[in-house]
Amino acid sequence: MYSILPRSLGPVLGVEISGKIDIAQEKELIAKAEELIEIHDKINILVTLGDHVGTSFEAVAADIKWMLTHLAHLNKIAIVTDSKLLATLVAVDATFAKLVGIEEKHFDRNEIEIAWHWIES
């Protein structure tokens, strides 16, 4: 399940994910991001991940497809999690994201304020 964080304003979309995301929820998140792109052209996304996050194969496929077709509209992506594995994956992905003009960073959960300041700047 997910929730849109109240600090989401303007071109910034903050999302907290906990539990499992299914294809219906993924489509809702995609629709919200597309609304912001329609208004602002480029958006920043902050994603906070809980301890036991999962997703369906359909949702992962939809997310990857959407990301690949909307790279030009993504400015910054902040991933907030205490998972060392995800921190490593974000570091690797950030290298490729930089090649297409996207800034991507990992933040530990205790750095949430720092993540918000970075994503909002």
Short mmCIF file of C-alpha atoms in Angstrom, two decimals:
data_model
loop_
_atom_site.label_atom_id
_atom_site.label_comp_id
_atom_site.label_asym_id
_atom_site.label_seq_id
_atom_site.Cartn_x
_atom_site.Cartn_y
_atom_site.Cartn_z
CA MET A 1 0.00 0.00 0.00
CA TYR A 2 1.09 3.57 -0.48
CA SER A 3 0.22 7.05 0.70
CA ILE A 4 0.97 10.44 -0.81
CA LEU A 5 2.91 12.46 1.73
CA PRO A 6 1.38 15.81 2.75
CA ARG A 7 4.60 17.67 1.98
CA SER A 8 4.06 16.94 -1.72
CA LEU A 9 3.74 20.36 -3.35
CA GLY A 10 4.28 21.75 -6.82
CA PRO A 11 6.57 19.50 -8.86
CA VAL A 12 7.42 17.32 -5.82
CA LEU A 13 5.70 13.99 -5.28
CA GLY A 14 6.41 12.28 -1.97
CA VAL A 15 5.22 8.70 -1.55
CA GLU A 16 5.44 6.32 1.39
CA ILE A 17 5.29 2.65 0.47
CA SER A 18 4.65 -0.15 2.93
CA GLY A 19 3.44 -3.67 2.33
CA LYS A 20 2.79 -4.81 -1.21
CA ILE A 21 2.03 -2.65 -4.24
CA ASP A 22 -0.24 -4.23 -6.83
CA ILE A 23 -0.88 -3.16 -10.42
CA ALA A 24 -3.94 -1.07 -9.51
CA GLN A 25 -1.95 0.94 -6.97
CA GLU A 26 0.94 1.30 -9.41
CA LYS A 27 -1.45 2.72 -12.01
CA GLU A 28 -2.76 5.23 -9.42
CA LEU A 29 0.80 6.38 -8.68
CA ILE A 30 1.58 6.67 -12.38
CA ALA A 31 -1.57 8.76 -12.91
CA LYS A 32 -0.55 11.11 -10.07
CA ALA A 33 2.94 11.53 -11.54
CA GLU A 34 1.49 12.20 -14.98
CA GLU A 35 -0.80 14.89 -13.53
CA LEU A 36 2.25 16.65 -12.12
CA ILE A 37 4.17 16.28 -15.39
CA GLU A 38 1.23 17.82 -17.26
CA ILE A 39 1.46 20.87 -14.98
CA HIS A 40 5.21 21.18 -14.31
CA ASP A 41 6.90 19.20 -17.15
CA LYS A 42 9.75 18.04 -14.83
CA ILE A 43 9.09 16.51 -11.44
CA ASN A 44 10.99 15.36 -8.37
CA ILE A 45 10.01 12.16 -6.56
CA LEU A 46 10.73 11.16 -2.97
CA VAL A 47 9.96 7.55 -2.06
CA THR A 48 10.07 6.29 1.51
CA LEU A 49 10.20 2.51 1.74
CA GLY A 50 9.11 0.52 4.80
CA ASP A 51 10.78 -2.65 6.05
CA HIS A 52 8.55 -5.18 4.32
CA VAL A 53 7.91 -3.75 0.88
CA GLY A 54 6.88 -5.96 -1.99
CA THR A 55 5.36 -5.62 -5.40
CA SER A 56 3.71 -7.73 -8.04
CA PHE A 57 5.54 -8.55 -11.25
CA GLU A 58 2.90 -6.58 -13.18
CA ALA A 59 3.50 -3.50 -11.02
CA VAL A 60 7.28 -3.72 -11.47
CA ALA A 61 6.90 -4.08 -15.24
CA ALA A 62 4.52 -1.10 -15.39
CA ASP A 63 6.87 1.00 -13.26
CA ILE A 64 9.91 0.22 -15.40
CA LYS A 65 8.01 0.88 -18.63
CA TRP A 66 6.69 4.20 -17.30
CA MET A 67 10.11 5.29 -16.04
CA LEU A 68 11.81 4.49 -19.36
CA THR A 69 9.21 6.46 -21.33
CA HIS A 70 9.25 9.47 -18.98
CA LEU A 71 12.98 9.98 -18.32
CA ALA A 72 12.88 13.47 -19.82
CA HIS A 73 10.33 14.52 -17.19
CA LEU A 74 12.27 13.35 -14.14
CA ASN A 75 14.61 15.75 -12.40
CA LYS A 76 15.44 14.25 -8.98
CA ILE A 77 14.62 10.98 -7.26
CA ALA A 78 15.22 10.43 -3.54
CA ILE A 79 14.92 6.93 -2.11
CA VAL A 80 14.59 6.83 1.68
CA THR A 81 15.23 3.43 3.25
CA ASP A 82 17.50 1.77 5.78
CA SER A 83 18.04 -1.21 3.47
CA LYS A 84 21.74 -1.52 2.63
CA LEU A 85 20.89 -3.58 -0.46
CA LEU A 86 18.57 -0.87 -1.81
CA ALA A 87 21.16 1.80 -0.95
CA THR A 88 23.67 -0.08 -3.11
CA LEU A 89 21.18 -0.48 -5.95
CA VAL A 90 20.35 3.25 -5.84
CA ALA A 91 24.06 4.10 -6.01
CA VAL A 92 24.47 1.92 -9.10
CA ASP A 93 21.29 3.24 -10.71
CA ALA A 94 22.30 6.85 -9.96
CA THR A 95 25.27 6.43 -12.30
CA PHE A 96 22.98 5.55 -15.20
CA ALA A 97 20.37 8.13 -14.20
CA LYS A 98 23.01 10.85 -14.35
CA LEU A 99 23.66 9.96 -17.98
CA VAL A 100 20.11 11.02 -18.85
CA GLY A 101 20.10 14.10 -16.60
CA ILE A 102 18.40 12.67 -13.51
CA GLU A 103 19.83 13.16 -10.04
CA GLU A 104 19.18 10.17 -7.79
CA LYS A 105 20.21 9.73 -4.15
CA HIS A 106 19.68 7.35 -1.28
CA PHE A 107 18.94 8.59 2.23
CA ASP A 108 18.60 6.62 5.45
CA ARG A 109 15.28 7.06 7.27
CA ASN A 110 16.88 9.25 9.93
CA GLU A 111 17.86 11.63 7.08
CA ILE A 112 14.28 12.24 5.91
CA GLU A 113 14.51 16.01 6.49
CA ILE A 114 17.75 16.16 4.49
CA ALA A 115 16.04 14.17 1.71
CA TRP A 116 13.10 16.59 1.66
CA HIS A 117 15.39 19.63 1.51
CA TRP A 118 17.36 18.05 -1.34
CA ILE A 119 14.28 17.06 -3.34
CA GLU A 120 12.63 20.46 -2.84
CA SER A 121 15.71 22.48 -3.89
#
